[in-house]
Amino acid sequence: MVAWPVRLVYTLRAMASSTPPPRPATSSREALRADYGHIRAATRGLCEPLSPEDYVVQSMPDASPAKWHLAHTSWFFETFVLSVALPGFTPHHPQYAVLFNSYYQVVGPQHPRAHRGLLTRPTVAEVMAYRSHVDDAMDRLFATLPEARFQRVAGAIELGLHHEEQHQELLLTDLSHLFAQNPLDPVYRPRAKPSEATGVPAGFTPGAAGGVVEIGATGERFSFDNEGPRHKVFVDAFELGSRLVTAGEYREFIEDRGYERADLWLSEGWSLTRSEGWRAPLYWRRDQGGWSMMTLAGRRPLAPDEPVCHVSFYEADAYARWAGARLPREEEWEVVAARSQLQGHFLEHGRFHPAPASSPPSATAPAQMFGDAWEWTASAYLPYSGFAPLPGALGEYNGKFMSGQMVLRGGSCATPQRHIRTTYRNYFPPAARWQFSGIRLAK
Amino acid sequence: MVAWPVRLVYTLRAMASSTPPPRPATSSREALRADYGHIRAATRGLCEPLSPEDYVVQSMPDASPAKWHLAHTSWFFETFVLSVALPGFTPHHPQYAVLFNSYYQVVGPQHPRAHRGLLTRPTVAEVMAYRSHVDDAMDRLFATLPEARFQRVAGAIELGLHHEEQHQELLLTDLSHLFAQNPLDPVYRPRAKPSEATGVPAGFTPGAAGGVVEIGATGERFSFDNEGPRHKVFVDAFELGSRLVTAGEYREFIEDRGYERADLWLSEGWSLTRSEGWRAPLYWRRDQGGWSMMTLAGRRPLAPDEPVCHVSFYEADAYARWAGARLPREEEWEVVAARSQLQGHFLEHGRFHPAPASSPPSATAPAQMFGDAWEWTASAYLPYSGFAPLPGALGEYNGKFMSGQMVLRGGSCATPQRHIRTTYRNYFPPAARWQFSGIRLAK
Amino acid sequence: MVAWPVRLVYTLRAMASSTPPPRPATSSREALRADYGHIRAATRGLCEPLSPEDYVVQSMPDASPAKWHLAHTSWFFETFVLSVALPGFTPHHPQYAVLFNSYYQVVGPQHPRAHRGLLTRPTVAEVMAYRSHVDDAMDRLFATLPEARFQRVAGAIELGLHHEEQHQELLLTDLSHLFAQNPLDPVYRPRAKPSEATGVPAGFTPGAAGGVVEIGATGERFSFDNEGPRHKVFVDAFELGSRLVTAGEYREFIEDRGYERADLWLSEGWSLTRSEGWRAPLYWRRDQGGWSMMTLAGRRPLAPDEPVCHVSFYEADAYARWAGARLPREEEWEVVAARSQLQGHFLEHGRFHPAPASSPPSATAPAQMFGDAWEWTASAYLPYSGFAPLPGALGEYNGKFMSGQMVLRGGSCATPQRHIRTTYRNYFPPAARWQFSGIRLAK
Amino acid sequence: MVAWPVRLVYTLRAMASSTPPPRPATSSREALRADYGHIRAATRGLCEPLSPEDYVVQSMPDASPAKWHLAHTSWFFETFVLSVALPGFTPHHPQYAVLFNSYYQVVGPQHPRAHRGLLTRPTVAEVMAYRSHVDDAMDRLFATLPEARFQRVAGAIELGLHHEEQHQELLLTDLSHLFAQNPLDPVYRPRAKPSEATGVPAGFTPGAAGGVVEIGATGERFSFDNEGPRHKVFVDAFELGSRLVTAGEYREFIEDRGYERADLWLSEGWSLTRSEGWRAPLYWRRDQGGWSMMTLAGRRPLAPDEPVCHVSFYEADAYARWAGARLPREEEWEVVAARSQLQGHFLEHGRFHPAPASSPPSATAPAQMFGDAWEWTASAYLPYSGFAPLPGALGEYNGKFMSGQMVLRGGSCATPQRHIRTTYRNYFPPAARWQFSGIRLAK
């Protein structure tokens, strides 16, 4: 157990403060202030159904306790905004800088990731006080900071808000994982009513004829550094699946012995099916009453028209091979997304689970491109041609994770709607299953 | 994640119920009723300083969350007393039989030990309601059960009370371990005042001249099955250390490079010092201000006259070798204990840490034989000659752990005073350090 | 320990036999026959310096014993050629089909990879007899098989020869790893004379101006399935390092605390430096006499002008970042390689270690593009657009490994010269270090 | 990989040399010289059936390669005898002192135990040359050393011979384990003829009436330090099984679902049956033809009258509980052994497997007390009252292993006959199964 001396922590924070500011903000001061209020309140809102006990536990090293998400997002503003810009600002607690740093090596030491669940203190009440401390200071900053100084941190504030939205999603997926370990099948929020079968048939939608296309963010509106720069890629002619693969279709793959046929699998995936005993998506269970699955609304029967989710990249890839197709590359997805309407089921809908496709796709735009379930792509998460990370500590935000992961696109039922965009690149290790990760075919 | 069907659980409980009763109780119905009230209330009392978050976390597989201790001790009465004897008794929740079974294979399946910390539900409030449900039913049982039926379960009630006392101690040692993982150094209960140096010198007290002695429980008053039967052993002449080894003495061992000298250690112990990085007792830390240690009163400097505790058997054994002595065998300890006064610092004193020896030993009885710190012995935990476990499921209470562990004697500052006795055999794996385990020399 | 019944093995082989033939061979029957003789003899030649003991041990799960390489390459011809085509052919031993199958799930069960080193039998002599059995039968097949039937397996023979060449390289790299575990620093072959310093300066060579280019194999001459199809990609303007990074340059990175600066590393790479204690390339050691390294010629001092090798992708990537550059993408490398001369130091040179750049690069072609050391690229090993694996069991040759690995290009000092080509895609996990893997910069 | 500087090794050897001599020898110079010749030759004889490949591999961390046994036993004489006493003696190779030190911390560093199988060099021929070097020097020592100097090392020579006998047994049990990993079922030495059924019935023989007895070595003839001192213990009245438990009896335990009944097992044993999948003794396999077992004569059917062997302490203990009995304590065994004839099947018989009881037990002495199979006792391996280890480095021979192990008695079919005696205490961890360890009941 290491307790970092207070002096060191201050030195490190000073170092973080001296790093150059990230990109300028793309929103006005007023818009940022309003967003700050809404987004921070939304995070608290997500916690309302929780009892204090639910905030504490870390159900696996990849997940974090709810309490940690609440504190870490506040730490972000404290470290990259308030400590840098607000005169007279005092951090809430000298050791929080270590306890709630996630992975910013440049900023200083971190409490070990896998030990986040050992901290019963600070209590939830104390973490909420920490949030209030930060919110009050941010309020002061919005109200009083001279414009020139404000502009030096406006980009960090904007980044902090998008960061908080990411943690809203993680808070829910981590909670799902926690509740799924409990034989009592706890309910986060009961479901209003079951999904209705909509019967939108499978099929393919033409993607592009082939040739040089442009993808990536231009930087005119907010984007993460990993979305840029905008650049050219060559794509061959392709088609995209007209909607997400459904739970019913995936069940056919299982019943056709998909988990027993080595020829359908990448070698690493096959090994995982053996070593981990994977025989269905995470949270699915087959018992006498047939297939059920654990959701944030508790355990319930499989709904065949809902998109399958909680599959790994390996399962998505094996399913695609079984179906005589493949997964889309991220540039293929983006080309089609760019001409699609940004609509779907997001966090704000309060479903917390993907919904069946509600209307047939158009001739040019497949259904369910956004929201509902993240779509595994065939693309490894690598820097775009010309990629440059943010300067300073915030350069660790994305770039250093560019190995060993696959890109997912489109957002999910746990993603805030304003958070998603056509160029958005999410990424997870290919074995990850606890996100709302689903499948779209391509060929 | 396995959810056991309700039917199975009931079948298993029925099986448990059909097992023959354990030994008859050694206390009267009235005494048991009074004890039940005091002991159950004492358990709740120990939890008063906790916030809800503190009840949930399992800081290592060997430890359990406070909430689990509270529920498991209630499960014991529900399973072995109420389900067996109280007409019309309904278990509080159909799945608790699995969730809160510790290790009774015969009774049925168990929630995996290492996953006890994943259960944020039932909440603390729900567990307290479970306790009340059981307490109410026990009240009814004491008040209404015909005597003949009562006698069938009186032995199980008595056992359940001693069982609950064991968990009072574990609740505290597990909480110590949890708080010690937290860089914020949480305080369970602040200390009234520092230990005073008493300066009782080290030395040895004659033990016995050598010959055949008798040890073990006669069964006249309550004892665990592993304490009997009373039987003969041959002991050579020996002496016992006149008091427990102190933290100051142990610090000398460290400063004399005790952790760097392979020749002082058993081979397994030496390996652990290398693989685990042991260089001091658990919870000790050396920084610029010197040695400090984490206690239930928070972090504080070492008090040299306090007994050393939180050492493994290997450390106790290496220390003894360094000191030119050895650890006592359990029969040696018991022979001397049998002529000593049963006094010392126990749970009721509220110190939650061993105290310095307060008065010099007498010519025949060493100081600190009871309470303060458990004393590692040189004896492996094995069945006594003639040992027979309790019949039925309760036969799993002690007997099946008779391999790979060492015997400790005498109780600690976290043991209820009425729980300890001369013949009491505690046992832990030789690498265990999170109990209040200390050292007495012999030669 | 599982022993597969003989009947099952035959059934499985029959199944393998019934799979469609791979692509037609690109060489004539006479050329294949001559190649077969040379390549098989070359494999044996590589073993001449070995004592019987050296053939047996598996020094890590990723490596295989020399004996296994000798047998497995024979198993390949037995399974995919002789059993399919040669009338009256009897496999040498009924259980070798299991023992020496590497990873072909479709062909049948495999002896567990990590247990290859537990087989002291068959002895080396027995394995050599196995090789002779197969060579004799292949001789018969070349001499007697009617042309039409020959053509059905000619593609498999050609593949088998390239397969054997791959194992020649692995035999050497696995042996390097084995000898490097031995404090006696065994010598495979003494070095004729030390490398001479050549002083070719670092620098960059223009790659391409940017635009659509074509890469990949056309299929006119032999290539593995993963090299095709030939397809278009878009590349931005780039430059390639004029030669490989040298050991001396890499030493500067170390001395500049490259292994201590988290900001230079991908997150997974940084973790490995901590968990594995990486502070220099594999086989390097610093002691009082300075840096030395273990080679197939035994331990010797670092030669600063030799290319650095035995670095992981993570180290190559961190070095590039430290040097203000990046690693090339595989399409960039291939575009430049296509206009370069295929020359360098290969297996046939008998150096078994990369040599210093011997002549300055030309204006358009960098030095050391082929041989000496494999060059880590920034490209994940993924299927090319339009990729289709070979049909049947041989489809497992490459395709199923297309996750979690990085592409390396250009061959090494342990690669047979005829084996390498411009379109060749080698691949290893990013943490792999025991290959002759080096670094070329790009920007 | 650490290569110890030569200078350090010499320093350490010097240190070892300066340690006081162990106990005086109990044999004359002439007898020691004759024994040396016979025992060293016997070790070589055991290796005759091996091919060079068989000497190299370490099939699990607990086992060692045959080559290592050959070298380590020579290292013992080099370190504790020749370096100490023979003028002008030069160690054979400066690094062998590290490579072939097993666990003597005081003597200096050791090649890591689990890496013994990575050393293909020195070759078998080189190790044999090492043995000859040592044998020649020992010859010189026996022939030329003045008597006074000889007496200083005579005790170490005697110890070294008993040490070599221990490694003869380990060489065979380690080889058994190695061959059992090979699906080809290699044969060490074919069996002359199958065991004949002898039909000696099970039963119990009176042990002692109860009272104080004496056990342990007096030191008049050679014994290891852990066998002494002779001391008094109290035993209650007991009976011993009249012969070893047979394979046929053990098969009944299996068929009665002995491996599925938790109530029969110690808790640690039960966990191992689950985690390791134990369902029969090591080397047993059930297939369509029924039960077979792997032996040093290859795989063959179970012979029901042969003693069961290759069981762990946990299995022996569970069997005893199933049979309504218990395992004997070591003092019980020794009391009976002391009045029994020291006969049975030993290494010299060349059976390499336990034989059926050939004649009925007498009224006072059970059959098969010596040889055939080691007998697990219920006694933990602890120091006897008054135990003192040998002085100096040789004090590490036994004493430091006195935790976590159980005592076995009586020797096995792989123990040299002259090596065993009534007071002999063998010890292994309770989970060990690769020795010829069997079961005798007691009650």
mmCIF file of N, CA, C and O in Angstrom, chain A residues 1 3 49 51-54 56-57 59 93 95 99 111 117-124 178-184 186, chain B residues 1 3 49 51-54 56-57 59 93 95 99 111 117-124 178-184 186 285:
data_model
loop_
_atom_site.group_PDB
_atom_site.id
_atom_site.type_symbol
_atom_site.label_atom_id
_atom_site.label_comp_id
_atom_site.label_asym_id
_atom_site.label_seq_id
_atom_site.Cartn_x
_atom_site.Cartn_y
_atom_site.Cartn_z
ATOM 1 N N MET A 1 0.857 -1.204 0.000
ATOM 2 C CA MET A 1 0.000 0.000 0.000
ATOM 3 C C MET A 1 0.882 1.238 0.000
ATOM 4 O O MET A 1 1.660 1.446 0.915
ATOM 5 N N ALA A 3 1.172 5.305 0.043
ATOM 6 C CA ALA A 3 0.502 6.599 0.213
ATOM 7 C C ALA A 3 1.439 7.670 -0.318
ATOM 8 O O ALA A 3 2.572 7.796 0.153
ATOM 9 N N PRO A 49 -31.261 5.170 -8.895
ATOM 10 C CA PRO A 49 -31.752 3.855 -8.440
ATOM 11 C C PRO A 49 -30.779 3.095 -7.551
ATOM 12 O O PRO A 49 -31.101 1.989 -7.112
ATOM 13 N N SER A 51 -28.463 1.931 -4.373
ATOM 14 C CA SER A 51 -28.257 2.006 -2.925
ATOM 15 C C SER A 51 -26.765 2.240 -2.692
ATOM 16 O O SER A 51 -25.939 1.965 -3.571
ATOM 17 N N PRO A 52 -26.398 2.744 -1.517
ATOM 18 C CA PRO A 52 -24.969 3.052 -1.292
ATOM 19 C C PRO A 52 -24.069 1.854 -1.569
ATOM 20 O O PRO A 52 -22.959 1.999 -2.069
ATOM 21 N N GLU A 53 -24.535 0.651 -1.243
ATOM 22 C CA GLU A 53 -23.722 -0.542 -1.443
ATOM 23 C C GLU A 53 -23.355 -0.719 -2.922
ATOM 24 O O GLU A 53 -22.281 -1.227 -3.244
ATOM 25 N N ASP A 54 -24.255 -0.327 -3.813
ATOM 26 C CA ASP A 54 -24.037 -0.563 -5.245
ATOM 27 C C ASP A 54 -22.911 0.283 -5.839
ATOM 28 O O ASP A 54 -22.425 -0.002 -6.924
ATOM 29 N N VAL A 56 -19.898 0.716 -4.713
ATOM 30 C CA VAL A 56 -18.573 0.451 -4.164
ATOM 31 C C VAL A 56 -17.789 -0.634 -4.886
ATOM 32 O O VAL A 56 -16.570 -0.588 -4.979
ATOM 33 N N VAL A 57 -18.503 -1.631 -5.393
ATOM 34 C CA VAL A 57 -17.839 -2.868 -5.789
ATOM 35 C C VAL A 57 -17.315 -2.801 -7.226
ATOM 36 O O VAL A 57 -17.959 -2.235 -8.115
ATOM 37 N N SER A 59 -16.510 -5.301 -10.101
ATOM 38 C CA SER A 59 -16.807 -6.715 -10.350
ATOM 39 C C SER A 59 -15.783 -7.403 -11.238
ATOM 40 O O SER A 59 -15.794 -8.620 -11.361
ATOM 41 N N HIS A 93 -9.355 17.361 -1.697
ATOM 42 C CA HIS A 93 -8.675 16.466 -0.754
ATOM 43 C C HIS A 93 -7.312 16.139 -1.355
ATOM 44 O O HIS A 93 -7.213 15.804 -2.522
ATOM 45 N N GLN A 95 -5.353 13.665 -1.344
ATOM 46 C CA GLN A 95 -5.034 12.363 -1.915
ATOM 47 C C GLN A 95 -5.933 11.959 -3.082
ATOM 48 O O GLN A 95 -5.688 10.941 -3.721
ATOM 49 N N LEU A 99 -5.996 8.910 -5.987
ATOM 50 C CA LEU A 99 -7.066 7.907 -5.974
ATOM 51 C C LEU A 99 -7.892 7.925 -7.246
ATOM 52 O O LEU A 99 -8.384 6.888 -7.682
ATOM 53 N N HIS A 111 -3.726 5.179 -8.153
ATOM 54 C CA HIS A 111 -4.168 4.024 -7.380
ATOM 55 C C HIS A 111 -4.332 2.868 -8.363
ATOM 56 O O HIS A 111 -4.902 3.033 -9.426
ATOM 57 N N GLY A 117 -11.967 -1.143 -6.270
ATOM 58 C CA GLY A 117 -13.096 -1.635 -5.496
ATOM 59 C C GLY A 117 -12.768 -1.875 -4.033
ATOM 60 O O GLY A 117 -13.610 -2.342 -3.285
ATOM 61 N N LEU A 118 -11.559 -1.583 -3.617
ATOM 62 C CA LEU A 118 -11.198 -1.798 -2.210
ATOM 63 C C LEU A 118 -11.460 -0.560 -1.360
ATOM 64 O O LEU A 118 -11.289 -0.602 -0.149
ATOM 65 N N LEU A 119 -11.854 0.522 -2.004
ATOM 66 C CA LEU A 119 -11.976 1.796 -1.294
ATOM 67 C C LEU A 119 -13.410 2.017 -0.845
ATOM 68 O O LEU A 119 -14.216 2.566 -1.592
ATOM 69 N N THR A 120 -13.721 1.611 0.379
ATOM 70 C CA THR A 120 -15.071 1.908 0.868
ATOM 71 C C THR A 120 -15.173 3.377 1.274
ATOM 72 O O THR A 120 -16.256 3.928 1.325
ATOM 73 N N ARG A 121 -14.046 3.987 1.545
ATOM 74 C CA ARG A 121 -13.991 5.425 1.785
ATOM 75 C C ARG A 121 -13.195 6.064 0.659
ATOM 76 O O ARG A 121 -12.207 5.464 0.250
ATOM 77 N N PRO A 122 -13.463 7.273 0.212
ATOM 78 C CA PRO A 122 -14.559 8.126 0.639
ATOM 79 C C PRO A 122 -15.913 7.455 0.381
ATOM 80 O O PRO A 122 -16.081 6.729 -0.599
ATOM 81 N N THR A 123 -16.842 7.731 1.265
ATOM 82 C CA THR A 123 -18.200 7.207 1.103
ATOM 83 C C THR A 123 -18.886 7.898 -0.069
ATOM 84 O O THR A 123 -18.391 8.886 -0.617
ATOM 85 N N VAL A 124 -20.051 7.396 -0.417
ATOM 86 C CA VAL A 124 -20.819 8.020 -1.493
ATOM 87 C C VAL A 124 -21.112 9.484 -1.141
ATOM 88 O O VAL A 124 -20.981 10.378 -1.982
ATOM 89 N N LEU A 178 -21.850 -5.875 -12.748
ATOM 90 C CA LEU A 178 -21.943 -6.128 -11.309
ATOM 91 C C LEU A 178 -23.225 -6.869 -10.966
ATOM 92 O O LEU A 178 -23.209 -7.899 -10.275
ATOM 93 N N PHE A 179 -24.336 -6.366 -11.447
ATOM 94 C CA PHE A 179 -25.619 -6.982 -11.109
ATOM 95 C C PHE A 179 -25.718 -8.391 -11.702
ATOM 96 O O PHE A 179 -26.374 -9.273 -11.133
ATOM 97 N N ALA A 180 -25.068 -8.608 -12.814
ATOM 98 C CA ALA A 180 -25.134 -9.933 -13.439
ATOM 99 C C ALA A 180 -24.377 -10.988 -12.643
ATOM 100 O O ALA A 180 -24.550 -12.187 -12.867
ATOM 101 N N GLN A 181 -23.519 -10.566 -11.705
ATOM 102 C CA GLN A 181 -22.822 -11.534 -10.859
ATOM 103 C C GLN A 181 -23.682 -11.983 -9.687
ATOM 104 O O GLN A 181 -23.298 -12.875 -8.938
ATOM 105 N N ASN A 182 -24.803 -11.339 -9.517
ATOM 106 C CA ASN A 182 -25.604 -11.559 -8.311
ATOM 107 C C ASN A 182 -26.760 -12.513 -8.611
ATOM 108 O O ASN A 182 -27.618 -12.209 -9.438
ATOM 109 N N PRO A 183 -26.792 -13.661 -7.935
ATOM 110 C CA PRO A 183 -27.866 -14.631 -8.218
ATOM 111 C C PRO A 183 -29.257 -14.068 -7.940
ATOM 112 O O PRO A 183 -30.245 -14.664 -8.370
ATOM 113 N N LEU A 184 -29.325 -12.954 -7.226
ATOM 114 C CA LEU A 184 -30.644 -12.372 -6.957
ATOM 115 C C LEU A 184 -31.173 -11.565 -8.138
ATOM 116 O O LEU A 184 -32.291 -11.051 -8.081
ATOM 117 N N PRO A 186 -30.588 -8.462 -9.535
ATOM 118 C CA PRO A 186 -31.120 -7.140 -9.165
ATOM 119 C C PRO A 186 -31.571 -6.342 -10.392
ATOM 120 O O PRO A 186 -31.064 -6.515 -11.496
ATOM 121 N N MET B 1 -22.437 -17.882 -13.617
ATOM 122 C CA MET B 1 -23.343 -17.539 -12.504
ATOM 123 C C MET B 1 -24.415 -18.611 -12.409
ATOM 124 O O MET B 1 -25.161 -18.819 -13.361
ATOM 125 N N ALA B 3 -27.727 -20.055 -10.531
ATOM 126 C CA ALA B 3 -28.805 -19.818 -9.583
ATOM 127 C C ALA B 3 -29.425 -21.161 -9.253
ATOM 128 O O ALA B 3 -29.906 -21.863 -10.147
ATOM 129 N N PRO B 49 -19.834 1.670 13.955
ATOM 130 C CA PRO B 49 -18.998 2.690 13.284
ATOM 131 C C PRO B 49 -18.972 2.580 11.761
ATOM 132 O O PRO B 49 -18.321 3.393 11.116
ATOM 133 N N SER B 51 -20.073 2.672 7.806
ATOM 134 C CA SER B 51 -20.997 3.236 6.822
ATOM 135 C C SER B 51 -21.443 2.087 5.920
ATOM 136 O O SER B 51 -20.787 1.049 5.851
ATOM 137 N N PRO B 52 -22.564 2.234 5.224
ATOM 138 C CA PRO B 52 -23.063 1.113 4.404
ATOM 139 C C PRO B 52 -22.006 0.595 3.444
ATOM 140 O O PRO B 52 -21.924 -0.612 3.195
ATOM 141 N N GLU B 53 -21.180 1.482 2.892
ATOM 142 C CA GLU B 53 -20.161 1.055 1.938
ATOM 143 C C GLU B 53 -19.192 0.053 2.562
ATOM 144 O O GLU B 53 -18.680 -0.830 1.873
ATOM 145 N N ASP B 54 -18.923 0.218 3.861
ATOM 146 C CA ASP B 54 -17.907 -0.623 4.504
ATOM 147 C C ASP B 54 -18.334 -2.078 4.652
ATOM 148 O O ASP B 54 -17.506 -2.942 4.907
ATOM 149 N N VAL B 56 -19.584 -4.066 2.398
ATOM 150 C CA VAL B 56 -19.801 -4.781 1.138
ATOM 151 C C VAL B 56 -18.563 -5.469 0.596
ATOM 152 O O VAL B 56 -18.643 -6.515 -0.040
ATOM 153 N N VAL B 57 -17.414 -4.873 0.828
ATOM 154 C CA VAL B 57 -16.234 -5.248 0.044
ATOM 155 C C VAL B 57 -15.494 -6.426 0.675
ATOM 156 O O VAL B 57 -15.380 -6.521 1.895
ATOM 157 N N SER B 59 -11.863 -7.825 0.731
ATOM 158 C CA SER B 59 -10.552 -7.306 0.330
ATOM 159 C C SER B 59 -9.560 -8.391 -0.073
ATOM 160 O O SER B 59 -8.504 -8.091 -0.608
ATOM 161 N N HIS B 93 -35.629 -15.855 2.853
ATOM 162 C CA HIS B 93 -35.512 -15.667 1.403
ATOM 163 C C HIS B 93 -35.018 -16.984 0.815
ATOM 164 O O HIS B 93 -34.069 -17.564 1.342
ATOM 165 N N GLN B 95 -33.159 -17.842 -1.599
ATOM 166 C CA GLN B 95 -31.793 -18.008 -2.095
ATOM 167 C C GLN B 95 -30.714 -17.771 -1.051
ATOM 168 O O GLN B 95 -29.544 -18.009 -1.306
ATOM 169 N N LEU B 99 -26.548 -18.341 -0.736
ATOM 170 C CA LEU B 99 -25.677 -17.168 -0.618
ATOM 171 C C LEU B 99 -24.876 -17.168 0.674
ATOM 172 O O LEU B 99 -23.744 -16.695 0.702
ATOM 173 N N HIS B 111 -22.483 -20.180 -2.608
ATOM 174 C CA HIS B 111 -21.963 -19.098 -3.424
ATOM 175 C C HIS B 111 -20.439 -19.139 -3.285
ATOM 176 O O HIS B 111 -19.919 -19.284 -2.185
ATOM 177 N N GLY B 117 -17.796 -10.745 -2.211
ATOM 178 C CA GLY B 117 -17.765 -9.292 -2.299
ATOM 179 C C GLY B 117 -18.454 -8.740 -3.528
ATOM 180 O O GLY B 117 -18.445 -7.533 -3.755
ATOM 181 N N LEU B 118 -19.034 -9.584 -4.350
ATOM 182 C CA LEU B 118 -19.710 -9.083 -5.556
ATOM 183 C C LEU B 118 -21.185 -8.803 -5.294
ATOM 184 O O LEU B 118 -21.877 -8.299 -6.169
ATOM 185 N N LEU B 119 -21.655 -9.120 -4.104
ATOM 186 C CA LEU B 119 -23.085 -9.024 -3.819
ATOM 187 C C LEU B 119 -23.406 -7.699 -3.151
ATOM 188 O O LEU B 119 -23.324 -7.575 -1.929
ATOM 189 N N THR B 120 -23.767 -6.704 -3.941
ATOM 190 C CA THR B 120 -24.184 -5.445 -3.315
ATOM 191 C C THR B 120 -25.595 -5.584 -2.760
ATOM 192 O O THR B 120 -25.985 -4.822 -1.882
ATOM 193 N N ARG B 121 -26.348 -6.510 -3.282
ATOM 194 C CA ARG B 121 -27.648 -6.861 -2.717
ATOM 195 C C ARG B 121 -27.569 -8.286 -2.175
ATOM 196 O O ARG B 121 -26.901 -9.113 -2.790
ATOM 197 N N PRO B 122 -28.262 -8.650 -1.111
ATOM 198 C CA PRO B 122 -29.100 -7.779 -0.304
ATOM 199 C C PRO B 122 -28.307 -6.632 0.311
ATOM 200 O O PRO B 122 -27.134 -6.789 0.661
ATOM 201 N N THR B 123 -28.970 -5.508 0.441
ATOM 202 C CA THR B 123 -28.351 -4.340 1.068
ATOM 203 C C THR B 123 -28.165 -4.590 2.568
ATOM 204 O O THR B 123 -28.692 -5.559 3.128
ATOM 205 N N VAL B 124 -27.470 -3.682 3.198
ATOM 206 C CA VAL B 124 -27.285 -3.784 4.647
ATOM 207 C C VAL B 124 -28.635 -3.784 5.348
ATOM 208 O O VAL B 124 -28.885 -4.590 6.260
ATOM 209 N N LEU B 178 -9.431 -4.710 5.217
ATOM 210 C CA LEU B 178 -10.053 -3.822 4.235
ATOM 211 C C LEU B 178 -9.556 -2.388 4.400
ATOM 212 O O LEU B 178 -9.121 -1.742 3.438
ATOM 213 N N PHE B 179 -9.591 -1.890 5.608
ATOM 214 C CA PHE B 179 -9.189 -0.500 5.833
ATOM 215 C C PHE B 179 -7.696 -0.307 5.529
ATOM 216 O O PHE B 179 -7.271 0.761 5.102
ATOM 217 N N ALA B 180 -6.932 -1.351 5.751
ATOM 218 C CA ALA B 180 -5.488 -1.225 5.502
ATOM 219 C C ALA B 180 -5.173 -1.125 4.010
ATOM 220 O O ALA B 180 -4.065 -0.755 3.630
ATOM 221 N N GLN B 181 -6.117 -1.453 3.145
ATOM 222 C CA GLN B 181 -5.902 -1.301 1.701
ATOM 223 C C GLN B 181 -6.146 0.124 1.236
ATOM 224 O O GLN B 181 -5.920 0.448 0.083
ATOM 225 N N ASN B 182 -6.680 0.938 2.103
ATOM 226 C CA ASN B 182 -7.136 2.267 1.712
ATOM 227 C C ASN B 182 -6.094 3.319 2.081
ATOM 228 O O ASN B 182 -5.783 3.498 3.264
ATOM 229 N N PRO B 183 -5.555 4.009 1.109
ATOM 230 C CA PRO B 183 -4.516 5.012 1.416
ATOM 231 C C PRO B 183 -5.015 6.126 2.330
ATOM 232 O O PRO B 183 -4.198 6.874 2.870
ATOM 233 N N LEU B 184 -6.328 6.230 2.496
ATOM 234 C CA LEU B 184 -6.847 7.274 3.384
ATOM 235 C C LEU B 184 -6.760 6.855 4.860
ATOM 236 O O LEU B 184 -7.109 7.645 5.738
ATOM 237 N N PRO B 186 -8.513 4.747 6.978
ATOM 238 C CA PRO B 186 -9.745 4.988 7.731
ATOM 239 C C PRO B 186 -9.636 4.503 9.179
ATOM 240 O O PRO B 186 -8.898 3.577 9.488
ATOM 241 N N ARG B 285 4.746 -0.188 8.260
ATOM 242 C CA ARG B 285 5.339 0.560 7.153
ATOM 243 C C ARG B 285 6.476 1.413 7.694
ATOM 244 O O ARG B 285 6.351 2.029 8.762
#
